[in-house]
Amino acid sequence: MAQHFWIVGTDTDVGKTLVTVYFMRCFQMKGKNVIPYKPVQTGIITENNKSYYGDTTFYQSLSEANLIERHLNSYSFKESASPHYAAMLEDSEIKGEVILEHIKKLKTMYDFLICEGAGGLYVPLEEQRDYYFLHLIKQSQLPVVLVTRTKVGTINHTLLSLEALKMQDIPIVGIVFNGFEGTNLEMNNIATIQNFANLPYLIIPKLKNLSDLKDIQIETDKFFERLMSL
Ligand SMILES: Nc1ncnc2c1ncn2[C@@H]1O[C@H](COP(=O)(O)OP(=O)(O)OP(=O)(O)O)[C@@H](O)[C@H]1O
Ligand SMILES: C[C@H](N)[C@H](N)CCCCCC(=O)O
Ligand SMILES: [Mg+2]
């Protein structure tokens, strides 16, 4: 039993990495062989004379199994910016086929491959040929989970992202509403989006501590049933 998919977002900082780690842990708890994979990450962090990249370091910090470093990432660039720009600043370039090759290999090695996008869908990878993250996802032929905020502004961002995915015929597993604080406005946002999308969804609360991710209890069966059916 295997399933490989993308965690994409309506924007940067919506919680794709947090959701990737949450799903990684769900599969690890079921004894599955799972790998989170961040094809392109930008924004090196330097603290106490140590430099690291946030996304792949977060994967490692909450993994119940040892993750093979070279399987976690294909491109890392120092500038906290759009991948195409961060690569240009280092006289480098991103090649979609390198990422697709990496995905192909990882699919043969793991039951579950969770690929995390960078930013939102229309993020340039190879600007000179109008090649965006959305096109890479289409070529990968993997379904997507869409992560979105719950606060004001999310309706437009979410519906635009859903439309972009539908135009490319990319299968959508469902929506993860992340950072929920229980307000009526957020509940109306979720209902309004669901009225349009009619997809399985999960709600992840705003966590006081990221380590609380280990303890949150969320009903995921329906969501994972659909994931396994795609
Ligand atoms: N449910 C949550 N509760 C508390 N903090 C959260 C939650 N979700 C995300 N965060 C925090 O918000 C910030 C952005 O989240 P995250 O890094 O997962 O976003 P992202 O979509 O992966 O961003 P990027 O586009 O850079 O990959 C991080 O500091 C993360 O720890
Ligand atoms: C730097 C940030 N945390 C992400 N890694 C990259 C976000 C790219 C966003 C591009 C854009 O939509 O302007
Ligand atoms: Mg991330």
PDB file of N, CA, C and O in Angstrom, residues 100-124:
ATOM      1  N   LEU A 100      12.007  15.910 -10.712  1.00  0.00           N
ATOM      2  CA  LEU A 100      11.150  14.793 -11.149  1.00  0.00           C
ATOM      3  C   LEU A 100      11.898  13.464 -11.055  1.00  0.00           C
ATOM      4  O   LEU A 100      11.327  12.432 -10.671  1.00  0.00           O
ATOM      5  N   GLU A 101      13.189  13.493 -11.361  1.00  0.00           N
ATOM      6  CA  GLU A 101      14.027  12.288 -11.258  1.00  0.00           C
ATOM      7  C   GLU A 101      14.162  11.859  -9.794  1.00  0.00           C
ATOM      8  O   GLU A 101      14.052  10.675  -9.450  1.00  0.00           O
ATOM      9  N   HIS A 102      14.333  12.849  -8.925  1.00  0.00           N
ATOM     10  CA  HIS A 102      14.464  12.570  -7.488  1.00  0.00           C
ATOM     11  C   HIS A 102      13.155  11.945  -6.966  1.00  0.00           C
ATOM     12  O   HIS A 102      13.172  10.942  -6.241  1.00  0.00           O
ATOM     13  N   ILE A 103      12.018  12.501  -7.402  1.00  0.00           N
ATOM     14  CA  ILE A 103      10.703  11.973  -6.991  1.00  0.00           C
ATOM     15  C   ILE A 103      10.552  10.524  -7.461  1.00  0.00           C
ATOM     16  O   ILE A 103      10.145   9.642  -6.704  1.00  0.00           O
ATOM     17  N   LYS A 104      10.942  10.288  -8.699  1.00  0.00           N
ATOM     18  CA  LYS A 104      10.819   8.925  -9.275  1.00  0.00           C
ATOM     19  C   LYS A 104      11.607   7.920  -8.422  1.00  0.00           C
ATOM     20  O   LYS A 104      11.102   6.842  -8.084  1.00  0.00           O
ATOM     21  N   LYS A 105      12.799   8.323  -8.012  1.00  0.00           N
ATOM     22  CA  LYS A 105      13.656   7.419  -7.209  1.00  0.00           C
ATOM     23  C   LYS A 105      13.057   7.213  -5.811  1.00  0.00           C
ATOM     24  O   LYS A 105      12.929   6.085  -5.340  1.00  0.00           O
ATOM     25  N   LEU A 106      12.615   8.282  -5.204  1.00  0.00           N
ATOM     26  CA  LEU A 106      12.077   8.187  -3.831  1.00  0.00           C
ATOM     27  C   LEU A 106      10.813   7.328  -3.801  1.00  0.00           C
ATOM     28  O   LEU A 106      10.579   6.577  -2.847  1.00  0.00           O
ATOM     29  N   LYS A 107      10.027   7.386  -4.873  1.00  0.00           N
ATOM     30  CA  LYS A 107       8.793   6.577  -4.928  1.00  0.00           C
ATOM     31  C   LYS A 107       9.100   5.087  -4.882  1.00  0.00           C
ATOM     32  O   LYS A 107       8.293   4.279  -4.441  1.00  0.00           O
ATOM     33  N   THR A 108      10.286   4.694  -5.364  1.00  0.00           N
ATOM     34  CA  THR A 108      10.629   3.256  -5.353  1.00  0.00           C
ATOM     35  C   THR A 108      11.181   2.837  -3.987  1.00  0.00           C
ATOM     36  O   THR A 108      11.305   1.651  -3.707  1.00  0.00           O
ATOM     37  N   MET A 109      11.497   3.834  -3.148  1.00  0.00           N
ATOM     38  CA  MET A 109      12.179   3.500  -1.884  1.00  0.00           C
ATOM     39  C   MET A 109      11.280   3.621  -0.655  1.00  0.00           C
ATOM     40  O   MET A 109      11.614   3.115   0.409  1.00  0.00           O
ATOM     41  N   TYR A 110      10.143   4.323  -0.807  1.00  0.00           N
ATOM     42  CA  TYR A 110       9.286   4.586   0.358  1.00  0.00           C
ATOM     43  C   TYR A 110       7.825   4.265   0.047  1.00  0.00           C
ATOM     44  O   TYR A 110       7.391   4.385  -1.104  1.00  0.00           O
ATOM     45  N   ASP A 111       7.068   3.862   1.099  1.00  0.00           N
ATOM     46  CA  ASP A 111       5.623   3.649   0.943  1.00  0.00           C
ATOM     47  C   ASP A 111       4.917   4.991   0.751  1.00  0.00           C
ATOM     48  O   ASP A 111       3.962   5.102  -0.007  1.00  0.00           O
ATOM     49  N   PHE A 112       5.395   5.998   1.496  1.00  0.00           N
ATOM     50  CA  PHE A 112       4.747   7.319   1.432  1.00  0.00           C
ATOM     51  C   PHE A 112       5.810   8.387   1.188  1.00  0.00           C
ATOM     52  O   PHE A 112       6.750   8.531   1.975  1.00  0.00           O
ATOM     53  N   LEU A 113       5.651   9.104   0.106  1.00  0.00           N
ATOM     54  CA  LEU A 113       6.518  10.237  -0.221  1.00  0.00           C
ATOM     55  C   LEU A 113       5.647  11.493  -0.106  1.00  0.00           C
ATOM     56  O   LEU A 113       4.619  11.599  -0.799  1.00  0.00           O
ATOM     57  N   ILE A 114       6.036  12.389   0.803  1.00  0.00           N
ATOM     58  CA  ILE A 114       5.276  13.639   0.985  1.00  0.00           C
ATOM     59  C   ILE A 114       6.142  14.783   0.471  1.00  0.00           C
ATOM     60  O   ILE A 114       7.157  15.122   1.078  1.00  0.00           O
ATOM     61  N   CYS A 115       5.748  15.346  -0.671  1.00  0.00           N
ATOM     62  CA  CYS A 115       6.540  16.420  -1.289  1.00  0.00           C
ATOM     63  C   CYS A 115       5.965  17.771  -0.857  1.00  0.00           C
ATOM     64  O   CYS A 115       4.758  17.994  -1.008  1.00  0.00           O
ATOM     65  N   GLU A 116       6.806  18.644  -0.337  1.00  0.00           N
ATOM     66  CA  GLU A 116       6.326  19.970   0.095  1.00  0.00           C
ATOM     67  C   GLU A 116       6.682  21.048  -0.922  1.00  0.00           C
ATOM     68  O   GLU A 116       7.838  21.152  -1.349  1.00  0.00           O
ATOM     69  N   GLY A 117       5.702  21.847  -1.303  1.00  0.00           N
ATOM     70  CA  GLY A 117       5.955  22.962  -2.214  1.00  0.00           C
ATOM     71  C   GLY A 117       6.765  24.054  -1.526  1.00  0.00           C
ATOM     72  O   GLY A 117       7.134  23.947  -0.350  1.00  0.00           O
ATOM     73  N   ALA A 118       7.059  25.116  -2.278  1.00  0.00           N
ATOM     74  CA  ALA A 118       7.741  26.295  -1.711  1.00  0.00           C
ATOM     75  C   ALA A 118       6.848  27.484  -2.005  1.00  0.00           C
ATOM     76  O   ALA A 118       6.568  27.787  -3.176  1.00  0.00           O
ATOM     77  N   GLY A 119       6.327  28.118  -0.959  1.00  0.00           N
ATOM     78  CA  GLY A 119       5.386  29.206  -1.194  1.00  0.00           C
ATOM     79  C   GLY A 119       4.071  28.639  -1.718  1.00  0.00           C
ATOM     80  O   GLY A 119       3.655  27.549  -1.346  1.00  0.00           O
ATOM     81  N   GLY A 120       3.449  29.416  -2.631  1.00  0.00           N
ATOM     82  CA  GLY A 120       2.184  28.967  -3.208  1.00  0.00           C
ATOM     83  C   GLY A 120       2.376  28.233  -4.528  1.00  0.00           C
ATOM     84  O   GLY A 120       3.458  27.701  -4.796  1.00  0.00           O
ATOM     85  N   LEU A 121       1.335  28.205  -5.363  1.00  0.00           N
ATOM     86  CA  LEU A 121       1.396  27.409  -6.602  1.00  0.00           C
ATOM     87  C   LEU A 121       2.129  28.119  -7.737  1.00  0.00           C
ATOM     88  O   LEU A 121       2.890  27.516  -8.489  1.00  0.00           O
ATOM     89  N   TYR A 122       1.860  29.403  -7.885  1.00  0.00           N
ATOM     90  CA  TYR A 122       2.494  30.133  -8.995  1.00  0.00           C
ATOM     91  C   TYR A 122       3.829  30.733  -8.530  1.00  0.00           C
ATOM     92  O   TYR A 122       4.022  31.949  -8.515  1.00  0.00           O
ATOM     93  N   VAL A 123       4.716  29.844  -8.118  1.00  0.00           N
ATOM     94  CA  VAL A 123       6.060  30.264  -7.712  1.00  0.00           C
ATOM     95  C   VAL A 123       7.029  29.830  -8.800  1.00  0.00           C
ATOM     96  O   VAL A 123       7.072  28.647  -9.151  1.00  0.00           O
ATOM     97  N   PRO A 124       7.792  30.766  -9.364  1.00  0.00           N
ATOM     98  CA  PRO A 124       8.669  30.436 -10.501  1.00  0.00           C
ATOM     99  C   PRO A 124       9.818  29.513 -10.091  1.00  0.00           C
ATOM    100  O   PRO A 124      10.459  29.739  -9.062  1.00  0.00           O
TER     101      PRO A 124
END
